[in-house]
Short mmCIF file of C-alpha atoms in Angstrom, two decimals:
data_model
loop_
_atom_site.label_atom_id
_atom_site.label_comp_id
_atom_site.label_asym_id
_atom_site.label_seq_id
_atom_site.Cartn_x
_atom_site.Cartn_y
_atom_site.Cartn_z
CA UNK A 1084 87.84 52.76 39.95
CA UNK A 1085 85.70 50.55 37.50
CA UNK A 1086 84.67 52.39 34.48
CA UNK A 1087 82.61 51.54 31.65
CA UNK A 1088 81.57 53.87 28.83
CA UNK A 1089 78.96 52.84 26.28
CA UNK A 1090 78.60 54.77 23.05
CA UNK A 1091 77.24 54.22 19.56
CA UNK A 1092 73.57 54.57 20.06
CA UNK A 1093 71.05 56.75 17.60
CA UNK A 1094 68.41 56.98 15.47
CA UNK A 1095 67.92 53.94 12.57
CA UNK A 1096 65.38 52.67 10.47
CA UNK A 1097 63.98 49.53 10.68
CA UNK A 1098 66.03 46.66 9.10
CA UNK A 1099 69.06 48.82 9.54
CA UNK A 1100 72.38 48.46 11.69
CA UNK A 1101 74.19 49.78 14.55
CA UNK A 1102 77.43 48.90 16.30
CA UNK A 1103 77.42 49.79 20.24
CA UNK A 1104 80.79 49.83 21.84
CA UNK A 1105 81.80 49.79 25.78
CA UNK A 1106 85.17 50.87 26.54
CA UNK A 1107 86.63 49.37 29.90
CA UNK A 1108 89.06 50.81 32.49
CA UNK A 1109 89.99 50.23 36.08
CA UNK A 1110 89.83 46.38 36.36
CA UNK A 1111 91.75 43.44 34.41
CA UNK A 1112 89.44 43.28 31.65
CA UNK A 1113 90.25 39.70 30.66
CA UNK A 1114 89.30 38.39 33.99
CA UNK A 1115 85.57 39.04 33.66
CA UNK A 1116 82.65 38.12 31.37
CA UNK A 1117 80.90 41.14 30.01
CA UNK A 1118 77.10 41.88 28.60
CA UNK A 1119 74.76 44.05 27.37
CA UNK A 1120 71.43 44.50 29.25
CA UNK A 1121 68.67 46.63 27.75
CA UNK A 1122 65.62 48.77 28.95
CA UNK A 1123 62.84 49.89 26.51
CA UNK A 1124 60.94 52.94 27.49
CA UNK A 1125 59.05 52.83 30.64
CA UNK A 1126 59.90 49.03 30.70
CA UNK A 1127 62.14 46.94 32.96
CA UNK A 1128 65.63 45.38 32.74
CA UNK A 1129 66.08 42.48 29.82
CA UNK A 1130 69.60 40.70 29.31
CA UNK A 1131 70.51 40.76 25.91
CA UNK A 1132 73.68 38.85 25.36
CA UNK A 1133 76.75 38.01 27.21
CA UNK A 1134 80.71 37.08 26.34
CA UNK A 1135 82.66 35.16 28.62
CA UNK A 1136 86.55 35.46 29.34
CA UNK A 1137 88.41 34.93 26.26
CA UNK A 1138 85.34 34.74 23.79
CA UNK A 1139 85.04 31.37 25.11
CA UNK A 1140 81.35 31.03 25.26
CA UNK A 1141 78.82 33.59 23.97
CA UNK A 1142 75.09 33.88 24.92
CA UNK A 1143 71.90 35.60 23.26
CA UNK A 1144 68.46 36.09 24.35
CA UNK A 1145 66.01 34.33 21.87
CA UNK A 1146 64.85 37.92 21.16
CA UNK A 1147 68.02 38.86 19.42
CA UNK A 1148 69.55 35.65 18.31
CA UNK A 1149 70.57 35.65 14.76
CA UNK A 1150 70.57 39.60 14.32
CA UNK A 1151 72.92 40.65 17.13
CA UNK A 1152 76.50 39.78 17.56
CA UNK A 1153 78.37 40.56 20.68
CA UNK A 1154 82.45 40.49 20.50
CA UNK A 1155 85.72 41.85 22.98
CA UNK A 1156 88.72 42.97 22.19
CA UNK A 1157 91.18 42.38 24.83
CA UNK A 1158 93.80 45.18 23.48
CA UNK A 1159 91.41 47.66 23.54
CA UNK A 1160 89.47 46.57 26.51
CA UNK A 1161 86.42 47.00 25.03
CA UNK A 1162 83.25 45.02 24.23
CA UNK A 1163 80.73 45.24 21.08
CA UNK A 1164 77.29 45.05 19.94
CA UNK A 1165 76.85 44.56 16.40
CA UNK A 1166 73.18 45.20 15.78
CA UNK A 1167 71.33 44.07 12.40
CA UNK A 1168 68.05 43.87 10.93
CA UNK A 1169 66.83 46.21 13.49
CA UNK A 1170 63.19 46.44 14.70
CA UNK A 1171 61.34 48.95 16.63
CA UNK A 1172 60.72 46.76 19.49
CA UNK A 1173 64.64 47.08 19.49
CA UNK A 1174 64.42 50.81 20.91
CA UNK A 1175 65.86 50.58 24.31
CA UNK A 1176 68.55 52.22 26.30
CA UNK A 1177 71.71 49.60 25.96
CA UNK A 1178 73.80 49.24 28.81
CA UNK A 1179 77.21 47.63 28.97
CA UNK A 1180 77.63 45.71 32.31
CA UNK A 1181 80.56 43.64 34.08
CA UNK A 1182 79.56 40.10 35.87
CA UNK A 1183 81.10 39.19 38.93
CA UNK A 1184 84.64 37.32 39.17
CA UNK A 1185 82.61 34.04 38.85
CA UNK A 1186 78.84 34.25 38.51
CA UNK A 1187 76.49 36.37 36.22
CA UNK A 1188 75.30 39.13 37.97
CA UNK A 1189 75.76 42.36 36.91
CA UNK A 1190 78.50 44.28 39.19
CA UNK A 1191 79.25 47.38 37.28
CA UNK A 1192 77.21 49.07 34.70
CA UNK A 1193 78.09 51.61 32.11
CA UNK A 1194 75.83 54.96 31.43
CA UNK A 1195 73.75 53.46 28.70
CA UNK A 1196 73.47 54.69 25.07
CA UNK A 1197 69.99 55.04 23.53
CA UNK A 1198 68.75 52.97 20.19
CA UNK A 1199 65.99 54.47 18.50
CA UNK A 1200 64.26 52.18 15.71
CA UNK A 1201 61.89 54.31 13.88
CA UNK A 1202 61.18 55.23 10.45
CA UNK B 872 63.28 30.24 30.91
CA UNK B 873 63.06 31.11 34.98
CA UNK B 874 60.52 33.42 35.27
CA UNK B 875 61.22 35.94 38.05
CA UNK B 876 58.02 37.65 39.61
CA UNK B 877 58.23 40.64 41.99
CA UNK B 878 55.51 41.91 44.52
CA UNK B 879 54.20 44.21 45.01
CA UNK B 880 54.99 46.47 41.77
CA UNK B 881 54.44 49.71 43.45
CA UNK B 882 55.10 50.36 46.89
CA UNK B 883 54.00 53.59 48.60
CA UNK B 884 55.97 54.48 51.91
CA UNK B 885 57.33 57.38 53.92
CA UNK B 886 60.89 58.42 55.14
CA UNK B 887 61.75 56.01 58.18
CA UNK B 888 59.54 53.28 57.27
CA UNK B 889 60.75 49.58 56.90
CA UNK B 890 59.87 47.80 53.54
CA UNK B 891 60.08 44.58 52.05
CA UNK B 892 60.08 43.28 48.63
CA UNK B 893 59.39 39.79 47.41
CA UNK B 894 60.87 37.99 44.29
CA UNK B 895 59.67 34.77 43.41
CA UNK B 896 61.43 32.49 40.80
CA UNK B 897 59.68 29.47 39.16
CA UNK B 898 62.03 27.15 39.77
CA UNK B 899 64.51 26.79 42.62
CA UNK B 900 67.49 28.73 42.01
CA UNK B 901 69.34 28.13 45.49
CA UNK B 902 71.00 31.42 46.22
CA UNK B 903 71.67 32.76 42.67
CA UNK B 904 70.04 35.99 43.05
CA UNK B 905 71.13 39.67 43.03
CA UNK B 906 69.16 42.88 43.56
CA UNK B 907 69.57 45.96 41.93
CA UNK B 908 68.35 49.62 42.65
CA UNK B 909 67.76 52.07 39.71
CA UNK B 910 66.90 55.70 39.99
CA UNK B 911 65.03 57.69 37.07
CA UNK B 912 67.56 58.20 34.20
CA UNK B 913 70.11 56.28 35.95
CA UNK B 914 72.13 53.03 35.39
CA UNK B 915 71.05 49.88 37.85
CA UNK B 916 73.50 49.51 40.81
CA UNK B 917 74.02 46.51 42.37
CA UNK B 918 73.07 45.87 45.82
CA UNK B 919 73.14 42.62 46.97
CA UNK B 920 74.46 38.97 45.54
CA UNK B 921 74.33 35.53 46.18
CA UNK B 922 70.59 36.36 47.83
CA UNK B 923 72.09 37.88 50.96
CA UNK B 924 75.66 39.39 50.55
CA UNK B 925 75.75 43.04 50.63
CA UNK B 926 78.06 44.94 47.78
CA UNK B 927 80.59 47.12 49.49
CA UNK B 928 79.61 50.51 50.05
CA UNK B 929 75.86 49.70 50.31
CA UNK B 930 74.19 50.93 53.56
CA UNK B 931 73.67 48.37 55.90
CA UNK B 932 69.71 49.20 56.24
CA UNK B 933 69.34 47.00 53.00
CA UNK B 934 69.25 43.30 53.45
CA UNK B 935 68.82 40.37 51.51
CA UNK B 936 67.36 36.92 52.20
CA UNK B 937 65.85 33.58 50.78
CA UNK B 938 66.71 30.63 49.11
CA UNK B 939 65.09 28.04 46.74
CA UNK B 940 62.29 29.97 45.21
CA UNK B 941 61.35 32.83 47.57
CA UNK B 942 63.70 36.02 48.29
CA UNK B 943 62.97 39.14 49.78
CA UNK B 944 65.01 42.80 49.84
CA UNK B 945 64.38 44.66 53.16
CA UNK B 946 65.03 48.28 53.75
CA UNK B 947 64.80 48.90 57.41
CA UNK B 948 64.60 52.43 57.22
CA UNK B 949 63.73 54.26 54.18
CA UNK B 950 65.72 57.15 53.24
CA UNK B 951 65.28 60.06 50.47
CA UNK B 952 67.67 58.13 48.26
CA UNK B 953 66.03 54.65 48.55
CA UNK B 954 62.90 56.00 46.29
CA UNK B 955 63.68 53.94 43.28
CA UNK B 956 62.77 50.83 41.44
CA UNK B 957 64.24 47.75 42.66
CA UNK B 958 64.83 44.67 40.37
CA UNK B 959 65.70 40.78 41.20
CA UNK B 960 67.88 39.05 38.84
CA UNK B 961 68.44 35.02 38.93
CA UNK B 962 72.17 33.98 37.59
CA UNK B 963 71.81 30.11 38.20
CA UNK B 964 71.46 29.57 34.44
CA UNK B 965 71.18 31.20 31.06
CA UNK B 966 69.25 33.09 30.32
CA UNK B 967 69.69 35.32 32.74
CA UNK B 968 66.25 36.85 33.90
CA UNK B 969 65.10 39.94 35.86
CA UNK B 970 61.94 40.46 37.71
CA UNK B 971 59.77 43.37 36.31
CA UNK B 972 60.53 45.72 39.04
CA UNK B 973 58.92 47.11 42.50
CA UNK B 974 58.61 50.93 42.36
CA UNK B 975 59.07 52.65 46.20
CA UNK B 976 57.42 55.68 45.86
CA UNK B 977 56.89 58.41 48.26
CA UNK B 978 53.53 58.25 50.27
#
């Protein structure tokens, strides 16, 4: 069974940093791209970042480019999102998601971790 | 960026009703479209990929169709579990974008 467990969320002040983690199990981690998708309170889904297999390609939404860094560790079967220079508008539930085998739809999702940026 | 627009934003229906949600893309995306269901407080769940391919375990009352710029998600006979918010997503090209969501609520 595919499982994605998100962690690392919390309350942080504007301008602060946070690192999210996603632990994966139940599938061959190296065969799939991994992504982060967020959802601000009461709002819709927003794709944030994606890392392909082998970390060969990395993509970011314009709203986080230059502030967030995605990475993956095959040995730990984990993906991370380093978030710097956080803003109030980054407040959201952040979901880790695994893509399909050869296409970037989001086939499996973590439970989400809440990031609150507030002074 | 490709903009995805869903209609309606909210839909009121009763158990047993058939409902259809529409998703329009701002440019042609062939059939590179997915549909998700999200219940309150829960993570989204993939229902359909490639515009019409039902994910394993998803009930057959869900179906998707369309290509190019116009797509539909149909629920043939609403069950109580189906009252949720539904999102479309294009995956033809980066950045991957979602529709704003359609909330299906109980009439």
